[in-house]
Amino acid sequence: MYRVLFCLVVFLCFSIEMVGNDGNRIAAEERDSVQRPNIVFLFSDDHALNAISAYGGPLKDVAPTPNIDRIARQGAVFLNSFCANSICGPSRATILSGKHSHANGFMRNGNKFDPNQWTFAKQLQASGYATAVIGKWHLSSNPVGFDYWEVLPGQGNYYNPVFLQMDGSKKKVDGYVTDITTEKAIEWLDGRDKTKPFMLMCQHKAPHRTFSPALRHLGSFDDITIPEPDTLFDDYQNRSRTLAGNEMEIDRHFDWAYDAKVRKDERGDVKLPAPDRYGTPEYNRMSASQRKEWDEYYGPLNKEFLSEYAAGKIQGKELVRWKYRRYMRNYLSTVKAVDENVGRVLDYLEQNNLADNTVVIYSSDQGFYLGEHGWYDKRWMFEESFRMPFVIRWPGKISAGSQAEELIQNIDYAPTFLEMAGLTPPKSLHGKSLVPLFSGESDWRKSLYYAYYELGEHAVPQHFGVRTDRHKLIYFPISSEWNLFDLESDPNEMKSLHADPGYDSKLKEMKFELERLRTKFKAPPYPLPTN
């Protein structure tokens, strides 16, 4: 009798635990809770905070995003949300792993994400969640931890995109990628195993370069005055000398055909200044009917521009302003499609009685420069690309209309998803669950670590830094330079204070904090300087 009872106890103890991929044990009562929320993670690529009206930036009345705002209005907007490494693949790897780039092994675009490492998707799947990722992936290896996936190869395309299938095949779909990604996500929601809670990652290509709008949105911003940023004509003085060598300026590096949509075959004898490197990959993919509609819009506008340019009416700063307006109209038009499709998902959840028990998050892999400092890309640790959006709705858990000011980072997403699901994250993660903040937690981090590892893409050097609520320190190993910014007195980061005697103690304090974080996260040594 006692032996039977002992065996029964051992069996019961074993059966209420399961082993995750990293060896951590997950309690079965957590796994089987019928109240665990669904999670819908809506994600875009290169969406600047200034192009989301919920953040109240200079474009909020020019280019509103009513559906993203709907999430914020019904939940919370995090005002100080940041990435750990402002580039596409590394940001995605950070989100999946909950670790900084050096620890998850995906430090720069072109690396391959190790599918054998722990991810939050694997743990959710093992705990009984139905999991799916649809849209942009950009991690070189196939998704693991997902019951279903259908992803774009590499960067993917805006028009008539190809999707990689789970069986290794490729499937071309006619249409516009933002719409198609959403349609596929909704199809999965319809056909999922409805006995399980679900986690869906719906990941858009837009508004990533080449900023190609849906045909229905051509001309959406033509009659609207788009304000210029104060720093559009930044001269890069009073900061690291590496800034002046960048190759992401609207003035000198914005491609005529690829970015500005002025094709070579439209120009006749008009010779435009460089560059013109990449051609028209999206135009080349279009069907005859798509090209016809595209040409009917851009053709007359380009003809007018080329005539005025040839007559000397658009030169110097006016040429930069023309390119800025063309860039912004295209960029904001791609955002318009993203916002519409966010609304489609929200409507689906409401129409299918899923809204009350579904966490909805909108985010992007990093921010983006919308002409600030004269730029159109990301990478630098300056605010516009370092910041990333994070708006969240969780009925019954997050008060509608909340605004959070804590410093959060994409290393925090993985542990947040797990705590939402009643699971325990591995202790090896670098991030912290945001769930305590939803109930007013006040004990939170005071600084963030940043590391950019790309090898000179767009002539942006590797750099590393720390940010607090008011100050930012950046170290540029290639030139052995420090830059220190007071974000309260200089929000546009136009003058480094590292050599100002009045900031000696602050510089010392920030250097100490940077090294503390590097030690905490076991960061690799800085690359050797070249001077």
PDB file of N, CA and C in Angstrom, residues 242-298:
ATOM      1  N   THR A 242      32.400  61.445 -36.633  1.00  0.00           N
ATOM      2  CA  THR A 242      31.880  60.365 -37.472  1.00  0.00           C
ATOM      3  C   THR A 242      30.521  60.728 -38.074  1.00  0.00           C
ATOM      4  N   LEU A 243      29.791  61.664 -37.482  1.00  0.00           N
ATOM      5  CA  LEU A 243      28.458  62.010 -37.987  1.00  0.00           C
ATOM      6  C   LEU A 243      28.525  62.563 -39.404  1.00  0.00           C
ATOM      7  N   ALA A 244      29.528  63.394 -39.671  1.00  0.00           N
ATOM      8  CA  ALA A 244      29.614  64.050 -40.974  1.00  0.00           C
ATOM      9  C   ALA A 244      29.901  63.059 -42.099  1.00  0.00           C
ATOM     10  N   GLY A 245      30.399  61.889 -41.775  1.00  0.00           N
ATOM     11  CA  GLY A 245      30.711  60.898 -42.797  1.00  0.00           C
ATOM     12  C   GLY A 245      29.575  59.959 -43.110  1.00  0.00           C
ATOM     13  N   ASN A 246      28.414  60.193 -42.520  1.00  0.00           N
ATOM     14  CA  ASN A 246      27.279  59.286 -42.712  1.00  0.00           C
ATOM     15  C   ASN A 246      26.840  59.233 -44.174  1.00  0.00           C
ATOM     16  N   GLU A 247      26.129  58.156 -44.530  1.00  0.00           N
ATOM     17  CA  GLU A 247      25.591  58.016 -45.890  1.00  0.00           C
ATOM     18  C   GLU A 247      24.101  57.687 -45.829  1.00  0.00           C
ATOM     19  N   MET A 248      23.372  58.525 -45.123  1.00  0.00           N
ATOM     20  CA  MET A 248      21.919  58.339 -45.021  1.00  0.00           C
ATOM     21  C   MET A 248      21.199  59.692 -45.043  1.00  0.00           C
ATOM     22  N   GLU A 249      21.755  60.621 -45.776  1.00  0.00           N
ATOM     23  CA  GLU A 249      21.165  61.957 -45.870  1.00  0.00           C
ATOM     24  C   GLU A 249      20.174  62.034 -47.031  1.00  0.00           C
ATOM     25  N   ILE A 250      19.072  62.707 -46.792  1.00  0.00           N
ATOM     26  CA  ILE A 250      18.120  62.985 -47.870  1.00  0.00           C
ATOM     27  C   ILE A 250      18.803  63.790 -48.970  1.00  0.00           C
ATOM     28  N   ASP A 251      19.689  64.662 -48.608  1.00  0.00           N
ATOM     29  CA  ASP A 251      20.379  65.511 -49.571  1.00  0.00           C
ATOM     30  C   ASP A 251      21.297  64.692 -50.474  1.00  0.00           C
ATOM     31  N   ARG A 252      22.245  63.950 -49.912  1.00  0.00           N
ATOM     32  CA  ARG A 252      23.311  63.348 -50.715  1.00  0.00           C
ATOM     33  C   ARG A 252      23.123  61.866 -51.026  1.00  0.00           C
ATOM     34  N   HIS A 253      22.191  61.183 -50.334  1.00  0.00           N
ATOM     35  CA  HIS A 253      22.166  59.723 -50.450  1.00  0.00           C
ATOM     36  C   HIS A 253      20.806  59.123 -50.794  1.00  0.00           C
ATOM     37  N   PHE A 254      19.802  59.931 -50.931  1.00  0.00           N
ATOM     38  CA  PHE A 254      18.454  59.475 -51.272  1.00  0.00           C
ATOM     39  C   PHE A 254      18.416  59.163 -52.768  1.00  0.00           C
ATOM     40  N   ASP A 255      18.186  57.899 -53.140  1.00  0.00           N
ATOM     41  CA  ASP A 255      18.240  57.481 -54.532  1.00  0.00           C
ATOM     42  C   ASP A 255      17.048  58.020 -55.341  1.00  0.00           C
ATOM     43  N   TRP A 256      17.328  58.430 -56.571  1.00  0.00           N
ATOM     44  CA  TRP A 256      16.269  59.027 -57.387  1.00  0.00           C
ATOM     45  C   TRP A 256      15.188  58.027 -57.760  1.00  0.00           C
ATOM     46  N   ALA A 257      15.559  56.885 -58.296  1.00  0.00           N
ATOM     47  CA  ALA A 257      14.543  55.909 -58.713  1.00  0.00           C
ATOM     48  C   ALA A 257      14.049  55.087 -57.530  1.00  0.00           C
ATOM     49  N   TYR A 258      14.967  54.552 -56.765  1.00  0.00           N
ATOM     50  CA  TYR A 258      14.642  53.630 -55.670  1.00  0.00           C
ATOM     51  C   TYR A 258      13.804  54.300 -54.594  1.00  0.00           C
ATOM     52  N   ASP A 259      14.191  55.513 -54.209  1.00  0.00           N
ATOM     53  CA  ASP A 259      13.540  56.207 -53.103  1.00  0.00           C
ATOM     54  C   ASP A 259      12.542  57.266 -53.565  1.00  0.00           C
ATOM     55  N   ALA A 260      12.973  58.120 -54.478  1.00  0.00           N
ATOM     56  CA  ALA A 260      12.144  59.266 -54.877  1.00  0.00           C
ATOM     57  C   ALA A 260      11.159  58.926 -55.987  1.00  0.00           C
ATOM     58  N   LYS A 261      11.285  57.725 -56.582  1.00  0.00           N
ATOM     59  CA  LYS A 261      10.340  57.241 -57.604  1.00  0.00           C
ATOM     60  C   LYS A 261      10.416  58.044 -58.907  1.00  0.00           C
ATOM     61  N   VAL A 262      11.605  58.558 -59.237  1.00  0.00           N
ATOM     62  CA  VAL A 262      11.818  59.240 -60.514  1.00  0.00           C
ATOM     63  C   VAL A 262      12.705  58.321 -61.358  1.00  0.00           C
ATOM     64  N   ARG A 263      12.090  57.564 -62.231  1.00  0.00           N
ATOM     65  CA  ARG A 263      12.818  56.553 -62.996  1.00  0.00           C
ATOM     66  C   ARG A 263      13.690  57.178 -64.099  1.00  0.00           C
ATOM     67  N   LYS A 264      14.713  56.437 -64.494  1.00  0.00           N
ATOM     68  CA  LYS A 264      15.614  56.921 -65.542  1.00  0.00           C
ATOM     69  C   LYS A 264      14.882  57.126 -66.861  1.00  0.00           C
ATOM     70  N   ASP A 265      13.939  56.245 -67.175  1.00  0.00           N
ATOM     71  CA  ASP A 265      13.253  56.347 -68.463  1.00  0.00           C
ATOM     72  C   ASP A 265      12.299  57.538 -68.527  1.00  0.00           C
ATOM     73  N   GLU A 266      12.095  58.209 -67.404  1.00  0.00           N
ATOM     74  CA  GLU A 266      11.228  59.389 -67.380  1.00  0.00           C
ATOM     75  C   GLU A 266      12.015  60.685 -67.576  1.00  0.00           C
ATOM     76  N   ARG A 267      13.334  60.625 -67.485  1.00  0.00           N
ATOM     77  CA  ARG A 267      14.119  61.854 -67.338  1.00  0.00           C
ATOM     78  C   ARG A 267      14.522  62.503 -68.647  1.00  0.00           C
ATOM     79  N   GLY A 268      14.524  61.764 -69.727  1.00  0.00           N
ATOM     80  CA  GLY A 268      14.958  62.352 -70.986  1.00  0.00           C
ATOM     81  C   GLY A 268      16.399  62.819 -70.896  1.00  0.00           C
ATOM     82  N   ASP A 269      16.622  64.093 -71.247  1.00  0.00           N
ATOM     83  CA  ASP A 269      17.982  64.658 -71.223  1.00  0.00           C
ATOM     84  C   ASP A 269      18.328  65.308 -69.884  1.00  0.00           C
ATOM     85  N   VAL A 270      17.394  65.282 -68.949  1.00  0.00           N
ATOM     86  CA  VAL A 270      17.646  65.921 -67.652  1.00  0.00           C
ATOM     87  C   VAL A 270      18.573  65.040 -66.826  1.00  0.00           C
ATOM     88  N   LYS A 271      19.704  65.590 -66.395  1.00  0.00           N
ATOM     89  CA  LYS A 271      20.671  64.844 -65.602  1.00  0.00           C
ATOM     90  C   LYS A 271      20.561  65.288 -64.144  1.00  0.00           C
ATOM     91  N   LEU A 272      20.146  64.346 -63.299  1.00  0.00           N
ATOM     92  CA  LEU A 272      20.007  64.627 -61.874  1.00  0.00           C
ATOM     93  C   LEU A 272      21.294  64.278 -61.144  1.00  0.00           C
ATOM     94  N   PRO A 273      21.581  64.956 -60.048  1.00  0.00           N
ATOM     95  CA  PRO A 273      22.780  64.615 -59.277  1.00  0.00           C
ATOM     96  C   PRO A 273      22.660  63.212 -58.684  1.00  0.00           C
ATOM     97  N   ALA A 274      23.796  62.608 -58.399  1.00  0.00           N
ATOM     98  CA  ALA A 274      23.813  61.277 -57.793  1.00  0.00           C
ATOM     99  C   ALA A 274      23.100  61.342 -56.437  1.00  0.00           C
ATOM    100  N   PRO A 275      22.664  60.175 -55.927  1.00  0.00           N
ATOM    101  CA  PRO A 275      22.926  58.817 -56.407  1.00  0.00           C
ATOM    102  C   PRO A 275      21.721  58.206 -57.135  1.00  0.00           C
ATOM    103  N   ASP A 276      22.002  57.116 -57.819  1.00  0.00           N
ATOM    104  CA  ASP A 276      20.948  56.361 -58.488  1.00  0.00           C
ATOM    105  C   ASP A 276      21.458  54.923 -58.636  1.00  0.00           C
ATOM    106  N   ARG A 277      21.428  54.174 -57.539  1.00  0.00           N
ATOM    107  CA  ARG A 277      22.148  52.903 -57.460  1.00  0.00           C
ATOM    108  C   ARG A 277      21.300  51.654 -57.620  1.00  0.00           C
ATOM    109  N   TYR A 278      20.042  51.693 -57.243  1.00  0.00           N
ATOM    110  CA  TYR A 278      19.316  50.442 -57.011  1.00  0.00           C
ATOM    111  C   TYR A 278      18.155  50.169 -57.964  1.00  0.00           C
ATOM    112  N   GLY A 279      17.858  51.084 -58.851  1.00  0.00           N
ATOM    113  CA  GLY A 279      16.796  50.820 -59.807  1.00  0.00           C
ATOM    114  C   GLY A 279      15.406  50.874 -59.194  1.00  0.00           C
ATOM    115  N   THR A 280      14.479  50.083 -59.793  1.00  0.00           N
ATOM    116  CA  THR A 280      13.064  50.139 -59.391  1.00  0.00           C
ATOM    117  C   THR A 280      12.521  48.725 -59.142  1.00  0.00           C
ATOM    118  N   PRO A 281      12.978  48.058 -58.107  1.00  0.00           N
ATOM    119  CA  PRO A 281      12.562  46.666 -57.886  1.00  0.00           C
ATOM    120  C   PRO A 281      11.065  46.491 -57.676  1.00  0.00           C
ATOM    121  N   GLU A 282      10.402  47.420 -57.016  1.00  0.00           N
ATOM    122  CA  GLU A 282       8.961  47.273 -56.798  1.00  0.00           C
ATOM    123  C   GLU A 282       8.183  47.508 -58.097  1.00  0.00           C
ATOM    124  N   TYR A 283       8.585  48.523 -58.844  1.00  0.00           N
ATOM    125  CA  TYR A 283       7.932  48.803 -60.132  1.00  0.00           C
ATOM    126  C   TYR A 283       8.074  47.608 -61.071  1.00  0.00           C
ATOM    127  N   ASN A 284       9.232  46.969 -61.027  1.00  0.00           N
ATOM    128  CA  ASN A 284       9.483  45.820 -61.900  1.00  0.00           C
ATOM    129  C   ASN A 284       8.593  44.629 -61.562  1.00  0.00           C
ATOM    130  N   ARG A 285       8.101  44.565 -60.335  1.00  0.00           N
ATOM    131  CA  ARG A 285       7.266  43.442 -59.893  1.00  0.00           C
ATOM    132  C   ARG A 285       5.789  43.638 -60.246  1.00  0.00           C
ATOM    133  N   MET A 286       5.438  44.846 -60.595  1.00  0.00           N
ATOM    134  CA  MET A 286       4.024  45.163 -60.756  1.00  0.00           C
ATOM    135  C   MET A 286       3.429  44.532 -62.008  1.00  0.00           C
ATOM    136  N   SER A 287       2.135  44.281 -61.938  1.00  0.00           N
ATOM    137  CA  SER A 287       1.383  43.873 -63.119  1.00  0.00           C
ATOM    138  C   SER A 287       1.174  45.089 -64.011  1.00  0.00           C
ATOM    139  N   ALA A 288       0.713  44.850 -65.227  1.00  0.00           N
ATOM    140  CA  ALA A 288       0.472  45.951 -66.158  1.00  0.00           C
ATOM    141  C   ALA A 288      -0.542  46.943 -65.595  1.00  0.00           C
ATOM    142  N   SER A 289      -1.584  46.446 -64.964  1.00  0.00           N
ATOM    143  CA  SER A 289      -2.602  47.348 -64.423  1.00  0.00           C
ATOM    144  C   SER A 289      -2.071  48.144 -63.232  1.00  0.00           C
ATOM    145  N   GLN A 290      -1.229  47.510 -62.423  1.00  0.00           N
ATOM    146  CA  GLN A 290      -0.631  48.228 -61.298  1.00  0.00           C
ATOM    147  C   GLN A 290       0.289  49.330 -61.798  1.00  0.00           C
ATOM    148  N   ARG A 291       1.122  49.017 -62.804  1.00  0.00           N
ATOM    149  CA  ARG A 291       2.026  50.023 -63.362  1.00  0.00           C
ATOM    150  C   ARG A 291       1.253  51.195 -63.975  1.00  0.00           C
ATOM    151  N   LYS A 292       0.166  50.884 -64.629  1.00  0.00           N
ATOM    152  CA  LYS A 292      -0.631  51.942 -65.258  1.00  0.00           C
ATOM    153  C   LYS A 292      -1.118  52.943 -64.214  1.00  0.00           C
ATOM    154  N   GLU A 293      -1.644  52.430 -63.115  1.00  0.00           N
ATOM    155  CA  GLU A 293      -2.142  53.320 -62.058  1.00  0.00           C
ATOM    156  C   GLU A 293      -1.000  54.096 -61.408  1.00  0.00           C
ATOM    157  N   TRP A 294       0.131  53.421 -61.214  1.00  0.00           N
ATOM    158  CA  TRP A 294       1.329  54.052 -60.646  1.00  0.00           C
ATOM    159  C   TRP A 294       1.795  55.190 -61.550  1.00  0.00           C
ATOM    160  N   ASP A 295       1.903  54.909 -62.836  1.00  0.00           N
ATOM    161  CA  ASP A 295       2.387  55.911 -63.793  1.00  0.00           C
ATOM    162  C   ASP A 295       1.429  57.085 -63.936  1.00  0.00           C
ATOM    163  N   GLU A 296       0.136  56.813 -63.836  1.00  0.00           N
ATOM    164  CA  GLU A 296      -0.838  57.893 -63.941  1.00  0.00           C
ATOM    165  C   GLU A 296      -0.707  58.871 -62.788  1.00  0.00           C
ATOM    166  N   TYR A 297      -0.214  58.380 -61.646  1.00  0.00           N
ATOM    167  CA  TYR A 297      -0.003  59.276 -60.510  1.00  0.00           C
ATOM    168  C   TYR A 297       1.364  59.962 -60.582  1.00  0.00           C
ATOM    169  N   TYR A 298       2.432  59.148 -60.638  1.00  0.00           N
ATOM    170  CA  TYR A 298       3.782  59.720 -60.553  1.00  0.00           C
ATOM    171  C   TYR A 298       4.217  60.418 -61.844  1.00  0.00           C
TER     172      TYR A 298
END
